[in-house]
Coordinates of C-alpha atoms in Angstrom, one line a residue:
X1 CA 37.3 -6.2 -40.0
X2 CA 33.6 -7.2 -40.5
X3 CA 33.5 -8.1 -36.7
X4 CA 34.9 -4.6 -35.9
X5 CA 32.2 -2.7 -37.9
X6 CA 29.7 -5.0 -36.2
X7 CA 30.9 -3.9 -33.1
X8 CA 30.9 -0.3 -33.8
X9 CA 27.3 -0.6 -34.9
X10 CA 26.3 -2.6 -31.7
X11 CA 28.1 0.6 -29.7
X12 CA 26.1 3.0 -31.7
X13 CA 22.7 1.3 -31.1
X14 CA 23.4 1.4 -27.4
X15 CA 24.3 4.9 -27.2
X16 CA 21.5 6.2 -29.4
X17 CA 19.2 4.1 -26.9
X18 CA 20.9 5.5 -24.1
X19 CA 20.6 9.2 -25.4
X20 CA 16.9 8.5 -26.0
X21 CA 16.3 7.5 -22.5
X22 CA 18.2 10.6 -21.3
X23 CA 16.0 12.9 -23.4
X24 CA 12.7 11.2 -22.5
X25 CA 13.5 11.4 -18.8
X26 CA 12.1 14.4 -17.2
X27 CA 12.0 15.6 -13.7
X28 CA 9.0 17.8 -13.1
X29 CA 8.9 20.4 -10.2
X30 CA 5.8 22.5 -9.3
X31 CA 6.0 26.3 -9.6
X32 CA 7.0 27.9 -6.1
X33 CA 3.2 29.3 -5.5
X34 CA 2.0 25.9 -5.3
X35 CA 4.0 25.0 -2.3
X36 CA 5.4 21.7 -3.7
X37 CA 2.1 20.6 -4.8
X38 CA 0.8 19.5 -8.2
X39 CA -2.8 19.9 -8.3
X40 CA -4.9 17.6 -10.4
X41 CA -8.6 18.0 -10.9
X42 CA -9.3 15.7 -13.8
X43 CA -7.7 12.6 -15.9
X44 CA -6.6 15.3 -18.5
X45 CA -4.8 16.9 -16.0
X46 CA -2.9 13.7 -14.8
X47 CA -2.4 12.8 -18.6
X48 CA -0.2 15.9 -19.1
X49 CA 1.8 14.8 -16.3
X50 CA 2.3 11.4 -17.7
X51 CA 3.3 13.1 -21.2
X52 CA 6.1 15.1 -19.8
X53 CA 7.1 13.6 -16.4
X54 CA 9.2 10.4 -15.1
X55 CA 10.0 12.0 -12.0
X56 CA 7.7 14.3 -9.8
X57 CA 9.6 16.5 -7.4
X58 CA 6.7 17.3 -5.2
X59 CA 3.3 15.7 -4.3
X60 CA 0.4 15.0 -6.2
X61 CA -2.6 16.5 -4.5
X62 CA -6.2 15.2 -5.8
X63 CA -8.5 18.0 -6.0
X64 CA -11.9 18.4 -4.4
X65 CA -13.7 18.4 -7.9
X66 CA -12.0 15.2 -9.1
X67 CA -14.1 12.4 -10.2
X68 CA -13.7 9.1 -11.8
X69 CA -10.5 6.8 -12.6
X70 CA -6.9 8.4 -12.1
X71 CA -4.4 6.6 -14.4
X72 CA -0.6 8.0 -14.2
X73 CA 1.6 6.0 -16.5
X74 CA 5.5 6.5 -17.0
X75 CA 6.1 8.5 -13.6
X76 CA 8.4 6.1 -11.8
X77 CA 9.5 8.3 -8.8
X78 CA 7.5 10.8 -6.6
X79 CA 9.3 12.6 -3.7
X80 CA 6.1 13.7 -1.8
X81 CA 2.6 12.4 -1.1
X82 CA -0.3 11.2 -3.1
X83 CA -3.1 13.1 -1.0
X84 CA -6.1 15.2 -0.9
X85 CA -6.9 18.0 1.3
X86 CA -8.4 16.4 4.2
X87 CA -8.4 19.7 6.3
X88 CA -8.6 22.1 3.6
X89 CA -11.4 20.9 1.3
X90 CA -15.2 21.0 2.5
X91 CA -16.2 18.7 -0.5
X92 CA -14.2 15.6 -1.1
X93 CA -12.9 14.2 -4.5
X94 CA -14.6 11.3 -6.0
X95 CA -11.8 9.3 -7.6
X96 CA -13.0 5.4 -8.3
X97 CA -9.5 4.1 -8.8
X98 CA -5.8 5.2 -8.6
X99 CA -3.4 3.5 -10.8
X100 CA 0.1 4.3 -11.2
X101 CA 1.4 1.3 -13.1
X102 CA 5.1 2.5 -13.4
X103 CA 5.8 4.1 -10.0
X104 CA 8.8 2.4 -8.3
X105 CA 9.5 5.0 -5.5
X106 CA 7.3 7.4 -3.4
X107 CA 9.1 9.3 -0.7
X108 CA 6.2 10.1 1.5
X109 CA 2.9 8.9 2.1
X110 CA -0.4 7.8 0.8
X111 CA -3.1 9.4 3.0
X112 CA -6.3 8.9 0.8
X113 CA -8.5 7.8 3.7
X114 CA -12.1 9.1 4.0
X115 CA -12.9 8.7 0.2
X116 CA -15.9 6.3 -0.1
X117 CA -15.5 6.1 -3.9
X118 CA -12.0 5.0 -4.0
X119 CA -12.0 1.4 -3.9
X120 CA -9.4 0.2 -6.5
X121 CA -5.7 1.0 -5.7
X122 CA -2.7 -0.4 -7.9
X123 CA 0.7 0.4 -7.9
X124 CA 2.2 -3.1 -9.0
X125 CA 6.0 -2.0 -9.1
X126 CA 6.1 0.3 -6.2
X127 CA 8.9 -1.0 -4.0
X128 CA 9.8 1.8 -1.6
X129 CA 7.2 3.8 0.5
X130 CA 9.0 6.6 2.9
X131 CA 5.7 6.9 4.8
X132 CA 2.5 5.3 5.3
X133 CA -0.5 4.0 3.2
X134 CA -4.3 4.8 4.6
X135 CA -7.4 3.7 2.6
X136 CA -10.8 3.3 4.3
X137 CA -12.8 2.0 1.4
X138 CA -10.6 -0.6 -0.3
X139 CA -12.1 -3.4 -2.6
X140 CA -9.1 -4.3 -4.7
X141 CA -5.4 -3.6 -3.6
X142 CA -2.3 -4.4 -5.7
X143 CA 1.2 -3.5 -4.3
X144 CA 2.6 -6.7 -4.9
X145 CA 6.2 -5.3 -5.1
X146 CA 6.0 -3.0 -2.0
X147 CA 8.9 -4.2 0.4
X148 CA 9.2 -1.5 3.1
X149 CA 6.8 1.3 4.7
X150 CA 6.3 2.9 7.9
X151 CA 2.8 1.8 8.4
X152 CA 0.2 0.1 6.2
X153 CA -3.7 0.4 7.0
X154 CA -6.0 -1.0 4.4
X155 CA -9.7 -0.9 5.3
X156 CA -12.7 -1.8 3.1
X157 CA -14.7 -4.7 1.6
X158 CA -11.5 -6.2 0.4
X159 CA -11.7 -8.9 -2.1
X160 CA -8.1 -9.1 -3.6
X161 CA -5.0 -8.1 -1.7
X162 CA -1.6 -8.1 -3.0
X163 CA 1.3 -7.7 -0.6
X164 CA 3.6 -10.3 -2.0
X165 CA 6.9 -8.6 -1.7
X166 CA 6.0 -6.8 1.8
X167 CA 9.2 -7.4 4.1
X168 CA 9.2 -4.8 6.8
X169 CA 6.5 -2.3 8.4
X170 CA 8.1 -0.1 10.8
X171 CA 4.9 0.9 12.9
X172 CA 1.4 -0.5 12.3
X173 CA 0.2 -3.1 10.0
X174 CA -3.8 -3.1 9.9
X175 CA -5.9 -5.1 7.6
X176 CA -9.7 -5.1 7.7
X177 CA -12.0 -6.3 5.6
X178 CA -14.8 -3.9 6.3
X179 CA -15.1 -0.2 5.5
X180 CA -13.4 2.1 8.1
X181 CA -13.0 -1.2 10.1
X182 CA -16.4 -0.8 11.4
X183 CA -18.0 -3.8 13.3
X184 CA -21.1 -2.6 12.5
X185 CA -20.5 -2.8 8.6
X186 CA -20.2 -6.6 8.1
X187 CA -17.9 -7.7 5.2
X188 CA -19.5 -9.0 1.9
X189 CA -17.1 -12.1 1.6
X190 CA -14.2 -13.7 3.3
X191 CA -10.5 -12.6 2.8
X192 CA -7.4 -14.6 2.6
X193 CA -4.6 -12.7 3.6
X194 CA -1.3 -13.8 2.2
X195 CA 2.1 -12.0 3.4
X196 CA 4.6 -14.4 2.4
X197 CA 7.8 -12.3 2.7
X198 CA 7.0 -10.2 6.0
X199 CA 9.7 -10.7 8.6
X200 CA 9.4 -7.7 10.7
X201 CA 6.4 -5.3 11.9
X202 CA 6.0 -2.7 14.7
X203 CA 2.3 -4.1 15.6
X204 CA -0.5 -6.0 13.7
X205 CA -4.0 -5.7 13.9
X206 CA -6.4 -8.0 11.3
X207 CA -10.1 -7.8 11.7
X208 CA -13.0 -8.8 9.7
X209 CA -14.1 -11.9 8.1
X210 CA -10.7 -13.7 7.6
X211 CA -10.6 -16.9 6.0
X212 CA -6.7 -17.6 6.3
X213 CA -3.6 -15.9 7.1
X214 CA -0.1 -16.8 5.9
X215 CA 2.9 -15.4 7.5
X216 CA 5.6 -18.1 7.0
X217 CA 8.5 -15.5 7.3
X218 CA 7.4 -13.5 10.1
X219 CA 10.1 -13.4 13.0
X220 CA 9.5 -10.5 15.1
X221 CA 6.9 -8.3 16.2
X222 CA 8.9 -5.2 17.4
X223 CA 6.3 -2.9 19.4
X224 CA 4.9 0.2 18.1
X225 CA 5.2 3.7 19.7
X226 CA 1.8 4.8 18.6
X227 CA -0.3 1.6 19.2
X228 CA 1.7 0.2 22.1
X229 CA -1.2 -1.2 23.4
X230 CA -1.3 -4.3 21.3
X231 CA 1.4 -6.5 19.7
X232 CA -0.4 -8.9 17.5
X233 CA -4.5 -8.9 17.2
X234 CA -6.6 -11.2 14.8
X235 CA -10.1 -11.1 15.0
X236 CA -12.5 -13.0 12.6
X237 CA -16.4 -13.7 12.6
X238 CA -18.9 -14.8 10.0
X239 CA -16.8 -18.1 9.2
X240 CA -15.1 -20.0 7.6
X241 CA -12.9 -21.1 10.2
X242 CA -9.4 -19.4 10.1
X243 CA -6.2 -21.8 10.5
X244 CA -3.3 -19.6 11.9
X245 CA 0.5 -20.6 12.0
X246 CA 3.4 -18.8 12.9
X247 CA 6.2 -21.1 12.2
X248 CA 9.2 -18.4 12.7
X249 CA 7.9 -16.1 15.0
X250 CA 10.5 -15.7 17.9
X251 CA 10.1 -12.3 19.1
X252 CA 6.8 -10.6 20.1
X253 CA 6.5 -7.4 22.0
X254 CA 3.0 -7.2 23.4
X255 CA 0.1 -9.4 23.7
X256 CA -1.1 -12.0 20.9
X257 CA -4.6 -11.8 20.9
X258 CA -7.0 -14.1 18.9
X259 CA -10.6 -14.3 18.5
X260 CA -13.6 -15.6 16.6
X261 CA -13.8 -18.5 14.3
X262 CA -10.6 -20.6 14.7
X263 CA -9.9 -24.2 15.5
X264 CA -10.6 -25.1 19.2
X265 CA -6.9 -25.7 20.0
X266 CA -6.2 -22.2 19.4
X267 CA -9.1 -20.7 21.6
X268 CA -10.4 -20.8 25.1
X269 CA -14.0 -19.5 25.2
X270 CA -13.4 -17.8 21.8
X271 CA -10.7 -15.7 22.9
X272 CA -7.2 -16.1 23.8
X273 CA -4.4 -13.7 25.0
X274 CA -1.1 -14.8 25.3
X275 CA 1.7 -12.1 26.2
X276 CA 5.1 -12.1 25.5
X277 CA 8.0 -9.3 26.3

């Protein structure tokens, strides 16, 4: 009898917890006149979403008058983009950081290029990205749980880069540790690039002052319909010497282009191009 009552008590606790979770989970949809967008112009507007939403059925649009940090906890799913009005606003928003600590799924893209103030991006639980990431001035990047994306493009004076779980990029993977990937803007320091889980990518371009590259699981570079002219490009300058190994790479569509400060056995006259088909 005692064990029966104990079992009922445990079941009651579990049901109460499940009811509580269901009650707190909420899908938020923008009103029809907003065309699927939640416009946020301040951290207080972001806080309102954090208090009432766990899923956003639409996109987050960072308004042109936004300044300072952007912190959105509790939201686990966003069906659309995280964006700003590239072609709509003459004035740019000035977010300093973008932090969504609980986000696990993003249905579309993060087109936040063109924002010089945005240097810190953290979405440590994001696993699935339905579209692209494009950032021009990144310093610290944490997407440690991201597994798949259409394209990934991080540019900026990057000192910290976490892409621990990235397994597949359908199109382009580009990482440059200089702002907007401009060779006239020298990187402040070297960058270690570690992509321990990456297996397949459309095309790769890594440029800047890169001290090391680890791609132990990469097996194929499949080709990219938009950037078909290169397969795998690695270019580094400013030291230290970067050591490269591709222990599992078996399929490369396009050239393997290496240039810069690397061991002599990899380079002839500081540049080597190897073509595979």
